[in-house]
């Protein structure tokens, strides 16, 4: 069964600190992995997307890594800001015929305190 | 670009009533997706369309749910009859042909009492 597991479920850090969120998946055959940020009451917004051949992708203070051998991804946030408080969702897709089928993680809830 | 537009933002209805959620995708996007998000189950893909044609509706929970896309600029998700367990945030998203990036709407928060 295709699954995406994220950890930790929730995280509280102080403003300015770094943090790393984890995503493990059993999705196969792998096509791509995306990290989304979802602010409370809003729709998810794409942060990064990585295909099989990519092992790191940065978007400002966000850096995602991918190890396709161990089926693990991480999202590292540098010098956190209050606006980083949100849910972070890992989505792994398989390619089936002409379609991409996504499997969603449950998300990590991040709270950044001043 | 106004992004993906969903309406209404909030809907409160009584059990047994029909509910219709609406979505206007980004112009030029070939794909449209309907998702449901709850605390218990997270984000779930319900159905998606390619060029207005439903491709995969295996995520639709039961026959009470139906979705249509009569043209490239409009889609509806209908629940009839609604039940309290349908209470959730329903998101619509659209994506271009390569489908690597989805753009989500702001969601409709549905409460069935």
Coordinates of C-alpha atoms in Angstrom, one line a residue:
Chain A
X1 CA 0.0 0.0 0.0
X2 CA 1.3 3.4 -0.9
X3 CA 2.0 5.5 2.2
X4 CA 3.6 8.7 3.2
X5 CA 4.6 9.2 6.8
X6 CA 5.7 12.5 8.2
X7 CA 7.4 13.3 11.5
X8 CA 7.2 14.9 13.9
X9 CA 3.5 15.4 14.0
X10 CA 4.0 18.8 15.5
X11 CA 7.0 21.0 16.4
X12 CA 7.5 24.2 18.4
X13 CA 10.7 26.2 17.9
X14 CA 11.9 29.7 18.8
X15 CA 12.2 32.3 16.1
X16 CA 15.6 32.3 14.4
X17 CA 16.2 28.6 15.0
X18 CA 16.6 26.0 12.3
X19 CA 14.4 22.9 12.1
X20 CA 14.1 19.7 9.9
X21 CA 10.9 17.9 9.0
X22 CA 10.9 14.3 7.8
X23 CA 9.0 12.4 5.2
X24 CA 9.3 8.7 4.6
X25 CA 7.3 7.0 1.8
X26 CA 6.6 3.6 0.5
X27 CA 5.1 4.9 -2.8
X28 CA 6.1 3.0 -5.9
X29 CA 6.9 3.6 -8.7
X30 CA 8.1 7.0 -7.6
X31 CA 7.6 9.9 -9.9
X32 CA 8.1 13.1 -7.9
X33 CA 7.9 14.4 -4.3
X34 CA 6.5 17.8 -3.3
X35 CA 6.5 19.8 -0.1
X36 CA 3.6 22.1 0.5
X37 CA 3.1 24.8 3.1
X38 CA -0.4 25.3 4.3
X39 CA -1.3 28.3 6.4
X40 CA -4.3 28.1 8.7
X41 CA -7.5 28.6 6.7
X42 CA -5.7 28.6 3.4
X43 CA -5.0 26.1 0.6
X44 CA -1.6 24.4 0.4
X45 CA 1.1 26.3 -1.5
X46 CA 3.9 24.4 -3.3
X47 CA 7.4 25.0 -1.8
X48 CA 9.6 22.5 -3.8
X49 CA 9.3 19.6 -6.2
X50 CA 11.9 16.9 -6.8
X51 CA 12.0 14.1 -9.3
X52 CA 14.0 10.9 -9.0
X53 CA 17.3 12.3 -10.2
X54 CA 17.3 15.3 -7.9
X55 CA 18.5 15.1 -4.3
X56 CA 18.3 18.7 -3.2
X57 CA 16.2 21.7 -4.0
X58 CA 16.1 25.1 -2.3
X59 CA 13.5 27.8 -2.2
X60 CA 14.8 30.7 -0.1
X61 CA 15.2 29.5 3.5
X62 CA 13.6 26.2 2.7
X63 CA 15.8 23.3 1.5
X64 CA 14.4 19.9 0.6
X65 CA 16.5 16.8 0.2
X66 CA 15.5 13.4 -1.3
X67 CA 17.1 10.0 -0.9
X68 CA 15.3 7.8 -3.4
X69 CA 17.2 4.7 -2.3
X70 CA 16.0 5.0 1.3
X71 CA 12.7 6.6 0.3
X72 CA 13.2 9.5 2.6
X73 CA 12.9 13.3 2.2
X74 CA 13.5 16.2 4.6
X75 CA 12.6 19.8 4.6
X76 CA 15.1 22.1 6.4
X77 CA 14.0 25.5 7.4
X78 CA 16.8 28.0 8.2
X79 CA 16.5 31.0 10.5
X80 CA 12.8 30.4 11.2
X81 CA 10.4 33.3 11.2
X82 CA 7.0 33.7 12.8
X83 CA 5.4 33.4 9.3
X84 CA 6.8 29.9 9.0
X85 CA 4.1 28.7 11.4
X86 CA 2.0 26.4 9.3
X87 CA 1.4 22.8 8.3
X88 CA 4.0 21.3 6.0
X89 CA 2.7 18.5 3.8
X90 CA 4.7 16.0 1.9
X91 CA 3.1 14.6 -1.3
X92 CA 4.6 11.7 -3.3
X93 CA 3.3 10.9 -6.7
X94 CA 3.4 7.8 -8.9
X95 CA 3.2 7.8 -12.7
X96 CA 0.4 5.5 -13.9
X97 CA -0.1 5.6 -17.6
X98 CA -0.6 9.2 -18.4
X99 CA -1.6 10.2 -14.9
X100 CA 0.2 11.2 -11.7
X101 CA -1.5 9.8 -8.6
X102 CA -0.6 11.7 -5.4
X103 CA -0.4 10.2 -1.9
X104 CA -0.5 12.8 0.8
X105 CA 1.3 12.8 4.2
X106 CA -0.7 13.9 7.2
X107 CA 1.5 16.9 7.6
X108 CA 3.7 18.4 10.3
X109 CA 2.3 21.3 12.3
X110 CA 5.1 23.9 12.9
X111 CA 4.7 26.7 15.5
X112 CA 7.4 29.4 15.6
X113 CA 7.4 31.3 18.9
X114 CA 8.9 34.8 19.3
Chain B
X1 CA -4.2 35.9 -12.3
X2 CA -6.8 35.5 -9.6
X3 CA -5.8 31.9 -8.9
X4 CA -8.2 29.1 -8.2
X5 CA -11.5 30.5 -6.9
X6 CA -13.8 28.6 -4.7
X7 CA -17.2 29.4 -3.4
X8 CA -18.7 29.6 -0.9
X9 CA -15.8 30.0 1.7
X10 CA -18.1 28.7 4.4
X11 CA -21.2 26.6 4.2
X12 CA -23.4 25.5 7.1
X13 CA -26.2 23.2 6.3
X14 CA -28.6 20.7 7.9
X15 CA -28.2 17.0 7.6
X16 CA -30.1 15.7 4.6
X17 CA -29.8 18.9 2.5
X18 CA -28.0 19.1 -0.8
X19 CA -24.8 21.0 -0.9
X20 CA -23.0 22.3 -4.0
X21 CA -19.4 23.6 -3.9
X22 CA -18.0 25.6 -6.8
X23 CA -14.6 26.0 -8.3
X24 CA -13.1 28.2 -11.1
X25 CA -9.7 26.9 -12.1
X26 CA -6.8 28.9 -13.4
X27 CA -7.3 29.7 -17.1
X28 CA -5.3 27.4 -19.3
X29 CA -4.9 24.6 -16.7
X30 CA -5.8 21.2 -18.1
X31 CA -6.3 19.4 -14.8
X32 CA -8.7 20.1 -12.0
X33 CA -8.7 18.3 -8.6
X34 CA -11.1 18.1 -5.7
X35 CA -9.7 17.3 -2.3
X36 CA -11.2 16.9 1.2
X37 CA -9.2 17.8 4.4
X38 CA -10.1 16.7 7.9
X39 CA -8.1 16.5 11.1
X40 CA -8.5 12.7 11.2
X41 CA -7.6 11.9 7.6
X42 CA -5.6 14.8 6.4
X43 CA -5.8 15.7 2.7
X44 CA -7.6 13.2 0.5
X45 CA -7.9 13.3 -3.3
X46 CA -11.6 12.8 -4.2
X47 CA -11.6 13.1 -8.0
X48 CA -9.7 14.8 -10.8
X49 CA -10.5 15.9 -14.4
X50 CA -8.4 16.2 -17.5
X51 CA -9.8 18.6 -20.1
X52 CA -13.2 18.5 -18.4
X53 CA -13.3 14.7 -18.4
X54 CA -13.3 12.8 -15.1
X55 CA -10.3 10.5 -15.0
X56 CA -10.2 9.0 -11.5
X57 CA -13.1 9.2 -9.0
X58 CA -11.9 6.3 -6.8
X59 CA -11.5 8.7 -3.9
X60 CA -15.2 9.8 -3.9
X61 CA -16.4 8.3 -0.6
X62 CA -19.9 7.2 -1.8
X63 CA -22.7 7.8 -4.2
X64 CA -23.9 10.8 -2.3
X65 CA -20.9 12.6 -3.8
X66 CA -20.8 13.7 -7.4
X67 CA -18.6 16.1 -9.4
X68 CA -19.1 17.7 -12.8
X69 CA -17.0 19.9 -15.0
X70 CA -19.3 21.3 -17.8
X71 CA -16.5 23.5 -19.2
X72 CA -12.9 24.4 -18.8
X73 CA -13.7 27.2 -16.4
X74 CA -16.1 25.7 -13.9
X75 CA -16.6 22.6 -11.7
X76 CA -19.0 21.6 -9.0
X77 CA -18.9 19.1 -6.2
X78 CA -22.3 18.1 -5.0
X79 CA -23.3 16.2 -1.8
X80 CA -26.8 14.9 -1.7
X81 CA -28.0 14.2 0.9
X82 CA -25.4 15.7 3.2
X83 CA -24.4 14.0 6.5
X84 CA -22.5 15.4 9.6
X85 CA -19.5 13.2 8.8
X86 CA -19.1 15.2 5.5
X87 CA -18.0 18.2 7.6
X88 CA -14.5 19.1 6.3
X89 CA -12.7 21.7 4.2
X90 CA -13.0 21.0 0.5
X91 CA -10.2 22.2 -1.7
X92 CA -10.2 22.6 -5.4
X93 CA -6.8 22.7 -7.3
X94 CA -5.8 23.1 -10.9
X95 CA -2.7 22.2 -12.7
X96 CA -1.0 22.6 -16.1
X97 CA -0.4 19.8 -18.6
X98 CA 2.8 18.6 -17.0
X99 CA 0.9 18.4 -13.7
X100 CA 4.0 18.8 -11.6
X101 CA 2.6 21.9 -9.7
X102 CA -0.9 22.2 -8.4
X103 CA -2.4 25.5 -7.4
X104 CA -5.0 25.2 -4.6
X105 CA -8.0 27.4 -3.9
X106 CA -8.7 28.8 -0.4
X107 CA -11.1 26.0 0.3
X108 CA -14.8 25.7 1.3
X109 CA -15.3 24.9 5.0
X110 CA -18.5 22.7 5.1
X111 CA -20.3 22.1 8.4
X112 CA -23.3 19.7 8.4
X113 CA -25.3 19.9 11.5

